[in-house]
């Protein structure tokens, strides 16, 4: 029983509320929750006076944390990332890859399966997010150009045949040749096609939407904007997110990758029901190091950590996010000015809806008891997954 909490719903704050959790699910909400004498099992009673109870945060896109990266090639790396982000309120995450060699990708899937079977005290990992290698060279960002290519059934077919049941989403540039067949294959495996590292025009994105590309990966990062072609202005991927009423987006809400003014524009122009917060975190997230490694130990590059973000050594460009999900919610509320229920919604109910994660993202009777308690400053005090406390400050 969690007593005396201010419950954060999708639209409001409900003070002085009790929440009963039984067998990993939310059993009841409100002062009618039974006391210990009414239960025939051992009870953990948590006093949440002056604290906020929210659904667990869902991070649809991250690469690492706690000094680990999902491409490190070890089970310990997966478990270390999951534990690190759980301490910051994340109860579910999608391990994210990058453009790499095929043998590295196969090794990652094997390790992922082993890590999931051993994960007892970290955020749940229900599927993998493949980021690449089907990208525009013009918008590749930090992706290794050696591995970038067009979608080819001889390449993605064996991956889907062997690993498709483990893939939750796959990000690619939909303007590339071969995309229609690729999108059809993803949908047949119930994988979410996402637009990423794309140099497309608005017309390309609307065509991609008809193919099944309903989501824009790390909005504003690695995607085209308004261009003037032979005197005519043509909107790109960024404008498509605003023009469309159906596309969903995700934003790295660290206040650095997208400045607060633009985060405010996303909130006003696209809205909390179509905008998910992500970290896109690299291995330095949740640490206090001054230098780190971007990518795998074999092929990674040294980066500088300063001002809440990772930089390339000459500081001419960002080299990755070091955000955690609690920080993204704080950024949206305290810097951008989004009301708390909506800031939390973008970290919970919205990504649950985008990713198709049933039973997640809301505090309602019958749903999974993935919950977090935080104080007024959105500092995590407790993380619960499936009714089990895995972190307590």
Coordinates of C-alpha atoms in Angstrom, one line a residue:
X1 CA 0.0 0.0 0.0
X2 CA 1.3 3.4 -1.0
X3 CA -0.3 5.9 1.3
X4 CA -0.9 9.7 1.2
X5 CA 0.6 10.3 -2.2
X6 CA -0.3 13.0 -4.7
X7 CA -1.1 10.8 -7.8
X8 CA -0.1 12.2 -11.1
X9 CA -2.7 11.3 -13.7
X10 CA -2.6 12.2 -17.4
X11 CA -4.6 15.4 -16.7
X12 CA -4.3 16.4 -13.0
X13 CA -2.8 16.0 -9.6
X14 CA -4.9 14.0 -7.0
X15 CA -3.6 14.7 -3.5
X16 CA -3.8 12.5 -0.4
X17 CA -4.4 9.2 -2.2
X18 CA -3.7 5.6 -1.4
X19 CA -2.8 3.0 -4.0
X20 CA -3.0 -0.7 -3.4
X21 CA -0.8 -3.1 -5.4
X22 CA -1.6 -6.8 -5.4
X23 CA 0.2 -9.4 -7.5
X24 CA 2.1 -6.9 -9.5
X25 CA -1.0 -4.9 -10.6
X26 CA -2.8 -1.8 -9.3
X27 CA -5.7 -3.2 -7.3
X28 CA -7.4 0.0 -6.1
X29 CA -6.9 3.8 -5.9
X30 CA -8.2 6.0 -3.1
X31 CA -8.9 6.0 0.6
X32 CA -11.1 2.9 0.1
X33 CA -8.0 0.8 -0.2
X34 CA -8.1 -2.0 2.4
X35 CA -5.8 -2.0 5.4
X36 CA -3.5 -4.8 6.5
X37 CA -6.2 -6.7 8.3
X38 CA -8.1 -7.0 5.1
X39 CA -5.3 -8.8 3.3
X40 CA -4.2 -12.4 3.6
X41 CA -0.7 -11.7 2.6
X42 CA 2.4 -9.8 3.8
X43 CA 2.1 -6.1 3.2
X44 CA 4.7 -3.4 2.5
X45 CA 3.3 0.0 3.5
X46 CA 5.0 3.0 2.0
X47 CA 4.3 6.5 3.3
X48 CA 4.3 8.9 0.4
X49 CA 3.4 12.0 2.3
X50 CA 4.6 15.1 0.4
X51 CA 5.6 12.9 -2.6
X52 CA 4.2 12.4 -6.1
X53 CA 3.2 9.0 -7.4
X54 CA 3.5 8.6 -11.2
X55 CA 3.6 5.8 -13.7
X56 CA 7.1 4.5 -14.4
X57 CA 9.0 6.4 -17.1
X58 CA 9.3 4.7 -20.5
X59 CA 12.4 5.5 -22.5
X60 CA 11.9 4.4 -26.1
X61 CA 15.5 5.3 -27.2
X62 CA 18.8 5.1 -25.4
X63 CA 22.2 3.6 -26.0
X64 CA 23.7 3.3 -22.5
X65 CA 24.3 4.7 -19.0
X66 CA 26.2 4.0 -15.8
X67 CA 29.4 3.6 -17.8
X68 CA 28.0 1.0 -20.1
X69 CA 26.8 0.8 -23.7
X70 CA 24.5 -1.7 -25.3
X71 CA 27.1 -2.4 -28.0
X72 CA 29.8 -3.3 -25.4
X73 CA 29.2 -7.0 -26.1
X74 CA 28.5 -8.1 -22.5
X75 CA 25.5 -9.1 -20.4
X76 CA 26.8 -6.9 -17.6
X77 CA 26.6 -3.8 -19.8
X78 CA 22.9 -4.4 -20.5
X79 CA 22.2 -5.0 -16.8
X80 CA 24.2 -2.0 -15.8
X81 CA 22.3 0.3 -18.1
X82 CA 19.0 -1.1 -16.9
X83 CA 19.9 -0.6 -13.2
X84 CA 21.3 2.9 -13.8
X85 CA 18.2 4.2 -15.5
X86 CA 15.8 2.5 -13.0
X87 CA 17.4 4.6 -10.3
X88 CA 16.2 7.6 -12.3
X89 CA 12.6 6.4 -12.6
X90 CA 12.7 4.4 -15.8
X91 CA 10.8 1.2 -15.5
X92 CA 10.9 0.2 -19.2
X93 CA 13.4 1.0 -21.9
X94 CA 14.3 -0.1 -25.4
X95 CA 18.0 -0.9 -25.9
X96 CA 19.1 1.0 -29.0
X97 CA 21.8 0.0 -31.5
X98 CA 23.5 2.0 -34.2
X99 CA 24.9 1.3 -37.7
X100 CA 27.4 -1.5 -37.2
X101 CA 28.8 -4.7 -38.6
X102 CA 26.3 -7.5 -39.0
X103 CA 28.2 -9.8 -36.6
X104 CA 28.1 -7.1 -33.9
X105 CA 24.3 -6.9 -34.4
X106 CA 23.9 -10.7 -34.1
X107 CA 26.1 -10.7 -30.9
X108 CA 24.0 -7.9 -29.5
X109 CA 20.8 -10.0 -29.9
X110 CA 22.3 -13.0 -28.2
X111 CA 23.5 -10.9 -25.3
X112 CA 20.2 -9.1 -25.1
X113 CA 18.3 -12.4 -24.6
X114 CA 20.7 -13.5 -21.9
X115 CA 20.4 -10.1 -20.1
X116 CA 16.6 -10.1 -20.2
X117 CA 16.6 -13.6 -18.5
X118 CA 18.9 -12.3 -15.7
X119 CA 17.4 -8.8 -15.2
X120 CA 16.1 -8.7 -11.7
X121 CA 16.8 -5.2 -10.5
X122 CA 16.7 -3.0 -13.6
X123 CA 14.3 -1.4 -16.0
X124 CA 12.4 -3.9 -18.1
X125 CA 13.7 -4.4 -21.7
X126 CA 10.7 -5.6 -23.7
X127 CA 12.3 -5.2 -27.1
X128 CA 15.2 -3.8 -29.1
X129 CA 15.2 -0.5 -31.1
X130 CA 17.4 -0.9 -34.2
X131 CA 18.7 2.5 -35.3
X132 CA 20.1 2.0 -38.8
X133 CA 21.9 1.2 -41.0
X134 CA 19.4 2.4 -43.7
X135 CA 20.1 6.1 -43.4
X136 CA 20.7 9.2 -45.6
X137 CA 24.4 10.0 -45.8
X138 CA 23.6 13.7 -45.7
X139 CA 21.9 13.3 -42.3
X140 CA 24.0 10.5 -40.8
X141 CA 25.2 12.6 -37.8
X142 CA 27.5 10.4 -35.6
X143 CA 26.5 7.2 -37.4
X144 CA 29.5 5.4 -39.0
X145 CA 29.4 6.0 -42.8
X146 CA 31.1 2.6 -43.4
X147 CA 27.9 0.8 -42.4
X148 CA 25.2 3.0 -44.0
X149 CA 23.3 1.4 -46.8
X150 CA 19.9 1.1 -48.5
X151 CA 17.4 -1.4 -47.3
X152 CA 17.9 -4.7 -49.1
X153 CA 15.8 -7.8 -48.4
X154 CA 19.0 -9.9 -48.6
X155 CA 20.2 -7.9 -45.6
X156 CA 17.1 -7.3 -43.4
X157 CA 15.4 -10.5 -44.4
X158 CA 17.7 -12.8 -42.4
X159 CA 17.7 -10.3 -39.5
X160 CA 13.9 -10.4 -39.3
X161 CA 13.6 -14.1 -39.8
X162 CA 16.0 -14.8 -36.9
X163 CA 15.5 -11.8 -34.6
X164 CA 12.2 -10.1 -35.6
X165 CA 10.4 -11.3 -32.5
X166 CA 12.9 -9.3 -30.4
X167 CA 12.6 -6.0 -32.3
X168 CA 10.2 -3.4 -31.1
X169 CA 11.0 -0.6 -33.5
X170 CA 13.4 0.0 -36.4
X171 CA 14.5 3.5 -37.5
X172 CA 15.4 4.3 -41.1
X173 CA 15.3 7.0 -43.8
X174 CA 12.1 6.3 -45.8
X175 CA 13.2 8.1 -48.9
X176 CA 15.7 5.4 -49.7
X177 CA 15.2 2.9 -52.6
X178 CA 13.7 -0.3 -51.3
X179 CA 11.7 1.2 -48.5
X180 CA 8.2 0.0 -49.4
X181 CA 9.2 -3.6 -49.2
X182 CA 11.1 -3.0 -46.0
X183 CA 8.2 -1.3 -44.4
X184 CA 5.9 -4.1 -45.4
X185 CA 8.3 -6.6 -43.8
X186 CA 8.4 -4.6 -40.6
X187 CA 4.7 -4.5 -40.3
X188 CA 4.4 -8.2 -40.9
X189 CA 6.6 -8.7 -37.8
X190 CA 4.7 -6.1 -35.8
X191 CA 7.7 -3.8 -35.7
X192 CA 7.2 0.0 -35.5
X193 CA 8.8 1.7 -38.5
X194 CA 10.3 5.1 -37.5
X195 CA 11.8 7.9 -39.5
X196 CA 15.4 8.8 -38.6
X197 CA 18.5 10.3 -40.2
X198 CA 16.4 11.3 -43.1
X199 CA 16.8 14.0 -45.8
X200 CA 13.3 13.6 -47.0
X201 CA 10.8 16.2 -48.1
X202 CA 7.3 16.5 -46.7
X203 CA 5.8 14.5 -49.7
X204 CA 8.2 11.7 -48.9
X205 CA 7.1 11.6 -45.3
X206 CA 3.5 11.5 -46.1
X207 CA 4.1 8.7 -48.6
X208 CA 6.1 6.9 -45.8
X209 CA 3.2 7.4 -43.4
X210 CA 1.0 5.4 -45.8
X211 CA 3.6 2.7 -45.7
X212 CA 3.5 2.6 -41.9
X213 CA 6.1 5.1 -40.8
X214 CA 4.1 6.8 -38.1
X215 CA 6.9 8.0 -35.8
X216 CA 9.8 10.5 -36.1
X217 CA 12.9 9.5 -34.2
X218 CA 14.8 12.1 -32.1
X219 CA 12.9 15.0 -33.6
X220 CA 15.1 17.8 -34.9
X221 CA 18.2 15.7 -34.8
X222 CA 19.4 14.1 -38.0
X223 CA 16.5 15.2 -40.2
X224 CA 15.9 17.7 -42.9
X225 CA 14.1 21.1 -42.5
X226 CA 12.8 23.7 -44.8
X227 CA 14.8 24.1 -47.9
X228 CA 14.7 26.4 -50.9
X229 CA 14.9 24.4 -54.2
X230 CA 15.1 26.6 -57.4
X231 CA 13.3 29.4 -55.6
X232 CA 10.6 27.2 -54.1
X233 CA 10.4 26.5 -50.4
X234 CA 9.9 22.8 -49.6
X235 CA 9.2 21.5 -46.1
X236 CA 11.3 18.6 -44.8
X237 CA 10.9 16.1 -42.0
X238 CA 10.8 18.6 -39.2
X239 CA 7.9 20.6 -40.8
X240 CA 6.1 17.3 -41.4
X241 CA 5.9 16.7 -37.7
X242 CA 4.0 20.0 -37.3
X243 CA 1.9 19.8 -40.5
X244 CA 0.6 16.3 -39.8
X245 CA -2.1 15.6 -37.3
X246 CA -1.2 11.9 -37.0
X247 CA 2.6 11.6 -36.8
X248 CA 4.2 11.1 -33.4
X249 CA 7.6 12.4 -32.4
X250 CA 10.2 11.9 -29.7
X251 CA 12.4 14.6 -28.3
X252 CA 15.7 14.5 -26.4
X253 CA 14.5 16.8 -23.6
X254 CA 17.9 17.6 -22.0
X255 CA 17.6 21.3 -22.8
X256 CA 20.7 21.1 -25.0
X257 CA 20.0 19.0 -28.0
X258 CA 16.8 21.0 -28.5
X259 CA 16.8 24.4 -26.8
X260 CA 13.9 25.2 -24.4
X261 CA 12.3 27.6 -26.9
X262 CA 12.0 24.8 -29.5
X263 CA 10.8 22.3 -26.9
X264 CA 8.1 24.8 -26.1
X265 CA 7.3 25.0 -29.8
X266 CA 7.0 21.2 -29.9
X267 CA 4.7 21.2 -26.9
X268 CA 2.5 23.9 -28.4
X269 CA 2.5 22.7 -32.0
X270 CA 2.5 18.9 -31.7
X271 CA 1.3 18.4 -28.1
X272 CA 1.8 16.0 -25.2
X273 CA -0.3 13.2 -26.8
X274 CA 2.0 13.0 -29.8
X275 CA 5.3 13.8 -28.2
X276 CA 7.4 11.3 -26.2
X277 CA 10.4 12.3 -24.1
X278 CA 13.5 10.2 -24.6
X279 CA 17.1 10.4 -23.3
X280 CA 19.0 8.9 -26.3
X281 CA 21.6 8.5 -23.5
X282 CA 25.1 7.3 -24.1
X283 CA 27.3 5.5 -21.5
X284 CA 28.1 8.6 -19.4
X285 CA 24.4 9.0 -18.3
X286 CA 24.1 8.6 -14.6
X287 CA 27.8 9.1 -13.9
X288 CA 30.0 12.1 -13.0
X289 CA 32.9 11.5 -15.4
X290 CA 34.5 14.3 -17.4
X291 CA 35.4 12.1 -20.4
X292 CA 33.8 9.0 -21.8
X293 CA 33.6 6.8 -24.9
X294 CA 30.9 7.1 -27.6
X295 CA 30.1 3.7 -29.1
X296 CA 31.7 0.3 -28.5
X297 CA 35.1 -0.3 -27.0
X298 CA 36.3 -1.5 -30.4
X299 CA 35.1 1.3 -32.6
X300 CA 34.2 4.1 -30.1
X301 CA 35.6 7.6 -29.8
X302 CA 36.6 9.6 -26.8
X303 CA 34.2 12.5 -25.9
X304 CA 34.1 15.3 -23.4
X305 CA 31.3 15.5 -20.8
X306 CA 30.5 19.1 -19.9
X307 CA 27.4 21.2 -19.2
X308 CA 25.1 18.2 -19.1
X309 CA 25.9 16.9 -22.5
X310 CA 28.7 15.0 -24.4
X311 CA 30.9 16.9 -26.9
X312 CA 33.3 15.9 -29.6
X313 CA 36.9 16.8 -28.4
X314 CA 37.0 20.1 -30.2
X315 CA 33.5 21.0 -28.9
X316 CA 32.2 21.8 -32.3
X317 CA 29.3 19.4 -32.0
X318 CA 27.4 17.3 -29.5
X319 CA 28.5 13.7 -29.2
X320 CA 25.5 12.3 -27.4
X321 CA 23.1 12.8 -24.5
X322 CA 23.8 12.0 -20.9
X323 CA 20.2 12.6 -19.8
X324 CA 18.1 10.4 -17.6
X325 CA 14.3 10.4 -17.8
X326 CA 13.8 12.3 -14.5
X327 CA 15.9 15.1 -16.0
X328 CA 13.8 15.2 -19.2
X329 CA 10.6 15.6 -17.1
X330 CA 12.3 18.3 -15.0
X331 CA 13.4 20.1 -18.1
X332 CA 9.9 20.1 -19.6
X333 CA 8.3 21.4 -16.3
X334 CA 10.9 23.7 -14.8
X335 CA 12.5 25.2 -17.9
X336 CA 10.0 24.8 -20.7
X337 CA 7.0 25.5 -18.4
X338 CA 4.9 22.4 -19.1
X339 CA 2.4 21.5 -16.4
X340 CA 3.5 18.5 -14.3
X341 CA 0.7 16.1 -15.5
X342 CA 1.5 16.8 -19.1
X343 CA 5.3 16.6 -18.6
X344 CA 4.8 13.2 -16.9
X345 CA 2.4 12.1 -19.6
X346 CA 5.1 12.6 -22.3
X347 CA 7.3 10.2 -20.3
X348 CA 4.6 7.6 -19.6
X349 CA 1.3 7.4 -21.3
X350 CA 2.4 8.8 -24.6
X351 CA 5.4 6.5 -25.2
X352 CA 3.2 3.6 -24.0
X353 CA 0.7 4.4 -26.7
X354 CA 3.3 4.9 -29.4
X355 CA 5.1 1.7 -28.6
X356 CA 2.0 -0.3 -28.0
X357 CA 3.0 -1.2 -24.5
X358 CA -0.3 -2.5 -23.0
X359 CA -1.0 -2.1 -19.3
X360 CA 1.7 0.6 -19.0
X361 CA 1.9 4.4 -18.6
X362 CA -1.1 5.1 -16.4
X363 CA -2.2 4.7 -12.8
X364 CA -5.4 2.9 -13.2
X365 CA -6.9 -0.2 -11.5
X366 CA -5.9 -3.4 -13.4
X367 CA -2.8 -2.0 -15.0
X368 CA 0.8 -3.1 -14.2
X369 CA 2.2 -1.6 -11.0
X370 CA 5.2 0.1 -12.7
X371 CA 5.4 3.2 -10.5
X372 CA 7.8 5.9 -9.3
X373 CA 7.7 8.2 -6.3
X374 CA 9.4 11.6 -6.6
X375 CA 9.6 14.8 -4.6
X376 CA 8.7 18.3 -5.6
X377 CA 12.0 18.7 -7.5
X378 CA 11.3 15.4 -9.4
X379 CA 14.1 13.6 -7.6
X380 CA 13.3 9.9 -7.6
X381 CA 12.7 8.4 -4.2
X382 CA 11.4 4.9 -5.2
X383 CA 11.0 2.8 -8.4
X384 CA 8.6 -0.1 -8.5
X385 CA 8.3 -2.6 -11.4
X386 CA 5.5 -5.1 -11.5
X387 CA 4.7 -4.4 -7.8
X388 CA 8.3 -5.0 -6.7
X389 CA 10.5 -2.2 -5.3
X390 CA 13.8 -2.3 -7.2
X391 CA 15.2 1.1 -6.1
X392 CA 14.6 3.1 -2.9
X393 CA 16.6 6.2 -2.0

